[in-house]
Short mmCIF file of C-alpha atoms in Angstrom, two decimals:
data_model
loop_
_atom_site.label_atom_id
_atom_site.label_comp_id
_atom_site.label_asym_id
_atom_site.label_seq_id
_atom_site.Cartn_x
_atom_site.Cartn_y
_atom_site.Cartn_z
CA ALA A 36 78.72 -3.97 131.87
CA GLN A 37 80.48 -5.79 129.34
CA THR A 38 78.63 -8.96 127.56
CA VAL A 39 79.60 -11.40 125.26
CA THR A 40 77.32 -13.49 123.37
CA GLN A 41 77.75 -16.84 121.38
CA SER A 42 74.49 -17.68 119.61
CA GLN A 43 75.63 -21.10 118.55
CA PRO A 44 76.04 -23.48 121.12
CA GLU A 45 77.03 -25.76 119.10
CA MET A 46 78.46 -26.14 115.55
CA SER A 47 79.66 -29.25 113.28
CA VAL A 48 81.81 -29.57 110.01
CA GLN A 49 83.18 -31.78 107.97
CA GLU A 50 87.05 -32.55 108.20
CA ALA A 51 88.80 -30.27 105.79
CA GLU A 52 85.99 -27.95 105.34
CA THR A 53 85.58 -24.53 106.50
CA VAL A 54 83.26 -23.38 109.64
CA THR A 55 82.56 -19.70 111.22
CA LEU A 56 81.51 -19.41 114.59
CA SER A 57 79.93 -16.02 115.76
CA CYS A 58 80.22 -13.74 118.61
CA THR A 59 79.15 -10.27 119.45
CA TYR A 60 79.88 -8.49 122.42
CA ASP A 61 79.07 -5.01 123.96
CA THR A 62 81.16 -2.27 125.32
CA SER A 63 81.07 1.85 125.59
CA GLU A 64 84.87 1.49 125.13
CA SER A 65 86.74 2.38 122.12
CA ASP A 66 90.33 0.47 122.79
CA TYR A 67 89.93 -2.71 123.79
CA TYR A 68 90.80 -6.51 122.57
CA LEU A 69 89.27 -9.51 121.76
CA PHE A 70 90.13 -13.61 122.07
CA TRP A 71 89.12 -16.65 120.54
CA TYR A 72 89.83 -19.43 123.20
CA LYS A 73 89.76 -23.21 122.64
CA GLN A 74 88.99 -25.42 125.56
CA PRO A 75 89.70 -29.05 124.60
CA PRO A 76 88.47 -31.92 127.00
CA SER A 77 91.46 -31.09 129.30
CA ARG A 78 89.94 -27.96 130.33
CA GLN A 79 93.33 -26.03 129.12
CA MET A 80 92.72 -22.73 128.06
CA ILE A 81 94.40 -22.58 124.63
CA LEU A 82 94.78 -18.88 122.67
CA VAL A 83 93.43 -19.19 119.24
CA ILE A 84 93.81 -15.59 118.08
CA ARG A 85 93.48 -12.33 119.24
CA GLN A 86 92.53 -8.62 117.55
CA GLU A 87 92.81 -5.16 118.74
CA ALA A 88 90.39 -3.32 118.48
CA TYR A 89 92.47 -0.16 117.04
CA LYS A 90 93.48 -2.08 114.01
CA GLN A 91 90.96 -2.18 111.15
CA GLN A 92 93.13 -5.66 109.77
CA ASN A 93 91.49 -8.81 110.62
CA ALA A 94 94.05 -11.06 112.81
CA THR A 95 95.10 -14.31 111.06
CA GLU A 96 96.94 -17.11 112.40
CA ASN A 97 97.66 -19.85 109.91
CA ARG A 98 94.21 -21.61 109.35
CA PHE A 99 92.49 -19.25 111.70
CA SER A 100 91.08 -15.75 110.94
CA VAL A 101 88.49 -13.37 112.36
CA ASN A 102 85.95 -10.97 110.97
CA PHE A 103 85.90 -8.17 113.22
CA GLN A 104 83.42 -5.70 112.85
CA LYS A 105 84.08 -2.76 115.26
CA ALA A 106 80.65 -0.76 114.57
CA ALA A 107 78.43 -4.21 114.24
CA LYS A 108 80.36 -5.14 117.57
CA SER A 109 80.99 -8.44 116.19
CA PHE A 110 83.95 -10.84 116.13
CA SER A 111 83.57 -14.07 114.08
CA LEU A 112 86.25 -16.91 114.05
CA LYS A 113 86.81 -18.61 110.68
CA ILE A 114 88.67 -22.19 111.24
CA SER A 115 89.75 -23.15 107.55
CA ASP A 116 90.62 -26.91 106.46
CA SER A 117 89.00 -28.18 109.81
CA GLN A 118 91.02 -31.14 111.40
CA LEU A 119 89.88 -33.52 114.00
CA GLY A 120 92.28 -32.07 116.29
CA ASP A 121 89.87 -28.50 115.92
CA ALA A 122 87.10 -30.54 117.83
CA ALA A 123 86.79 -28.44 121.18
CA MET A 124 84.55 -25.94 123.17
CA TYR A 125 85.21 -22.47 121.94
CA PHE A 126 85.17 -19.14 123.76
CA CYS A 127 85.07 -15.48 122.81
CA ALA A 128 86.35 -13.35 124.71
CA TYR A 129 86.40 -9.65 125.54
CA SER A 130 89.28 -7.54 127.34
CA PRO A 131 89.43 -3.99 128.25
CA THR A 132 93.05 -4.08 128.90
CA GLY A 133 94.35 -7.63 127.53
CA ASN A 134 94.72 -9.04 130.62
CA GLN A 135 91.21 -9.79 132.26
CA PHE A 136 88.56 -11.45 130.23
CA TYR A 137 85.05 -11.86 129.89
CA PHE A 138 83.79 -14.88 127.97
CA GLY A 139 81.00 -15.59 126.04
CA THR A 140 79.08 -18.88 126.70
CA GLY A 141 80.79 -21.20 124.10
CA THR A 142 80.34 -23.07 121.08
CA SER A 143 81.09 -26.86 121.11
CA LEU A 144 82.66 -27.75 117.70
CA THR A 145 82.24 -30.88 116.67
CA VAL A 146 84.40 -32.03 113.34
CA ILE A 147 82.81 -34.78 111.32
CA PRO A 148 85.61 -37.54 109.54
CA GLY B 226 108.09 -19.45 128.32
CA ALA B 227 105.18 -18.39 130.13
CA VAL B 228 103.95 -21.46 132.02
CA VAL B 229 101.49 -21.12 134.93
CA SER B 230 101.19 -24.25 137.31
CA GLN B 231 97.73 -24.59 139.00
CA HIS B 232 97.78 -27.02 142.20
CA PRO B 233 95.78 -28.97 143.01
CA SER B 234 94.26 -30.54 139.79
CA ARG B 235 91.34 -31.76 141.70
CA VAL B 236 90.12 -31.63 145.51
CA ILE B 237 87.25 -33.05 147.31
CA CYS B 238 86.93 -31.66 150.67
CA LYS B 239 84.00 -31.74 153.24
CA SER B 240 81.36 -29.42 153.62
CA GLY B 241 82.02 -26.56 156.06
CA THR B 242 86.08 -26.83 155.67
CA SER B 243 88.32 -24.76 153.50
CA VAL B 244 90.57 -25.31 150.77
CA LYS B 245 93.47 -23.60 149.59
CA ILE B 246 94.20 -23.88 145.32
CA GLU B 247 97.65 -22.28 144.28
CA CYS B 248 98.54 -20.81 141.25
CA ARG B 249 102.16 -20.16 140.60
CA SER B 250 103.86 -18.33 137.33
CA LEU B 251 106.90 -20.57 136.53
CA ASP B 252 109.08 -18.58 134.29
CA PHE B 253 108.20 -15.17 134.39
CA GLN B 254 107.11 -12.78 137.07
CA ALA B 255 103.37 -12.03 137.16
CA THR B 256 102.32 -8.34 138.44
CA THR B 257 98.58 -9.41 137.97
CA MET B 258 96.67 -12.86 138.26
CA PHE B 259 92.81 -13.74 137.19
CA TRP B 260 90.67 -16.29 139.00
CA TYR B 261 87.91 -17.86 137.17
CA ARG B 262 85.08 -20.17 137.85
CA GLN B 263 83.59 -22.62 135.15
CA PHE B 264 80.51 -24.55 135.96
CA PRO B 265 79.77 -27.77 133.92
CA LYS B 266 78.98 -26.59 130.18
CA GLN B 267 79.49 -23.23 131.02
CA SER B 268 81.70 -20.08 130.26
CA LEU B 269 84.37 -19.08 132.55
CA MET B 270 83.64 -16.30 134.79
CA LEU B 271 85.87 -13.86 136.18
CA MET B 272 85.79 -13.94 140.02
CA ALA B 273 88.86 -11.67 141.09
CA THR B 274 91.82 -9.70 139.99
CA SER B 275 95.11 -10.61 142.18
CA ASN B 276 97.60 -7.86 142.49
CA GLU B 277 100.92 -8.47 144.24
CA GLY B 278 101.29 -6.77 147.40
CA SER B 279 97.86 -5.07 147.37
CA LYS B 280 93.99 -6.36 148.23
CA ALA B 281 92.28 -8.61 145.42
CA THR B 282 89.90 -6.61 143.43
CA TYR B 283 86.10 -8.96 143.11
CA GLU B 284 83.80 -8.74 140.51
CA GLN B 285 80.33 -7.77 141.02
CA GLY B 286 78.48 -10.79 143.24
CA VAL B 287 81.63 -12.85 144.30
CA GLU B 288 81.76 -12.92 148.08
CA LYS B 289 85.15 -11.73 149.01
CA ASP B 290 84.79 -13.43 152.49
CA LYS B 291 84.27 -16.72 151.02
CA PHE B 292 86.68 -16.61 148.73
CA LEU B 293 90.33 -15.18 149.86
CA ILE B 294 92.89 -14.35 147.58
CA ASN B 295 96.35 -13.57 148.75
CA HIS B 296 99.05 -12.66 145.87
CA ALA B 297 102.15 -12.47 148.32
CA SER B 298 104.64 -12.75 145.91
CA LEU B 299 105.25 -12.42 141.89
CA THR B 300 105.07 -16.00 141.23
CA LEU B 301 102.27 -16.96 143.44
CA SER B 302 98.54 -16.72 143.94
CA THR B 303 96.31 -18.70 146.49
CA LEU B 304 92.64 -18.83 146.32
CA THR B 305 91.06 -19.93 149.60
CA VAL B 306 87.44 -21.46 149.09
CA THR B 307 86.44 -20.83 153.20
CA SER B 308 83.54 -22.99 154.85
CA ALA B 309 82.89 -24.66 151.35
CA HIS B 310 80.01 -25.90 150.62
CA PRO B 311 78.35 -28.06 147.82
CA GLU B 312 77.36 -25.31 145.51
CA ASP B 313 80.90 -24.05 145.44
CA SER B 314 82.01 -27.07 143.56
CA SER B 315 82.71 -25.86 140.02
CA PHE B 316 86.60 -25.78 138.13
CA TYR B 317 88.54 -22.91 139.08
CA ILE B 318 91.21 -21.50 136.54
CA CYS B 319 93.98 -18.50 137.29
CA SER B 320 95.83 -17.07 134.66
CA ALA B 321 98.72 -14.81 135.13
CA SER B 322 100.02 -11.61 133.25
CA LYS B 323 103.24 -10.44 132.27
CA GLY B 324 102.01 -6.60 132.65
CA GLY B 325 101.71 -4.61 129.82
CA TRP B 326 100.35 -6.06 126.38
CA TYR B 327 102.20 -9.34 126.56
CA GLY B 328 98.80 -11.39 126.98
CA TYR B 329 98.66 -14.35 129.93
CA THR B 330 98.52 -17.68 130.32
CA PHE B 331 96.05 -20.08 132.24
CA GLY B 332 96.43 -22.65 134.57
CA SER B 333 95.50 -26.25 134.04
CA GLY B 334 92.77 -25.79 136.70
CA THR B 335 91.17 -27.22 139.84
CA ARG B 336 88.23 -29.20 140.03
CA LEU B 337 86.71 -28.63 143.96
CA THR B 338 84.36 -31.31 144.65
CA VAL B 339 82.52 -30.61 148.21
CA VAL B 340 80.80 -33.37 149.63
#
């Protein structure tokens, strides 16, 4: 069974600063996909960034980047130049196919003005 | 593109009754849809995979007779919570896939309260 662990239930960051959210996962597969999703109070799930396991290069989307360590089964999210709108619950997710997802327990991010 | 509509957004039902939640892909045909459940301040848990024209595949521990899934067309999947009880109260979210490596989109969710 796949498990996704987010060890930080809550994190806070000063506006304009950088924060890193941690995620580890467990799988016996060699090919899979990893995602970070953001869930604001509206509860709408918003894709932040995704990474294919076969790609060694870390994915980057504007202020969001990941540190993918396949051997360590680690997939952390770095948010640079944090903005007030980044405040939300962040979920790390594992997918064997890129479609169905197994989510971590989430990290609640607070951005301090 | 890739818009998923979920209806209703909120529903309150009496214990023992059944309630149906709809998930529609508005601008694409979804070969596969997924249903998730989220308890307050908790993660999303995959309940089942809904395939158009075939039976749904349920995750371990999910009662298929309680959570009936019907994917009758390429744009609509429904989740029916049968004989609802207060412990079924939760936030239910669907997602739809175009197939292949195109990723997918989540619906806006349905808050079910069973009283």
